[in-house]
Amino acid sequence: MGEDGPLEEMEALILETLDDDKAEDVVAIDLRGKSSVTDIMIIASGRSSRHVSAIANHLIDTLKETGRVKTRIEGLQTCDWVLIDAGDIVIHLFRPEVRSFYNLEKMWSVDPETPTSPDQPAV
């Protein structure tokens, strides 16, 4: 297994958990070499605050089961936008309206609908 093996395994576990919980519009952005904050950013939507809460709580429990007890969480009070910082991977869970308002994909030059063209300026 290569150096990135555990990171890729954690990413796969997170993506599988999001899929199991019916998270919508899931996007994983590889930030290795682009950000000193994290290596992978995962963005997903829930249909409502209640759905975002359920997704977040299940994901937090899953991460704790893997030994990631130092996970930091923000936004569980309102569940409009929940940020789960698992160190090398940061997960953003949004209600759709909040996600479109902040548009993190655009900030990182990622559009899930349209492939990035080489002549597109970086943000």
PDB file of N, CA and C in Angstrom, residues 8 74 94 115:
ATOM      1  N   GLU A   8      -6.734   7.421   1.183  1.00  0.00           N
ATOM      2  CA  GLU A   8      -7.694   6.954   0.187  1.00  0.00           C
ATOM      3  C   GLU A   8      -8.743   6.040   0.815  1.00  0.00           C
ATOM      4  N   GLU A  74     -18.439  21.753  13.373  1.00  0.00           N
ATOM      5  CA  GLU A  74     -19.082  23.065  13.493  1.00  0.00           C
ATOM      6  C   GLU A  74     -20.432  23.005  12.794  1.00  0.00           C
ATOM      7  N   PHE A  94     -24.284  20.509   3.413  1.00  0.00           N
ATOM      8  CA  PHE A  94     -25.125  21.688   3.254  1.00  0.00           C
ATOM      9  C   PHE A  94     -26.574  21.337   2.990  1.00  0.00           C
ATOM     10  N   PRO A 115     -16.831  20.017 -16.944  1.00  0.00           N
ATOM     11  CA  PRO A 115     -15.412  19.765 -16.716  1.00  0.00           C
ATOM     12  C   PRO A 115     -14.617  21.069 -16.819  1.00  0.00           C
TER      13      PRO A 115
END
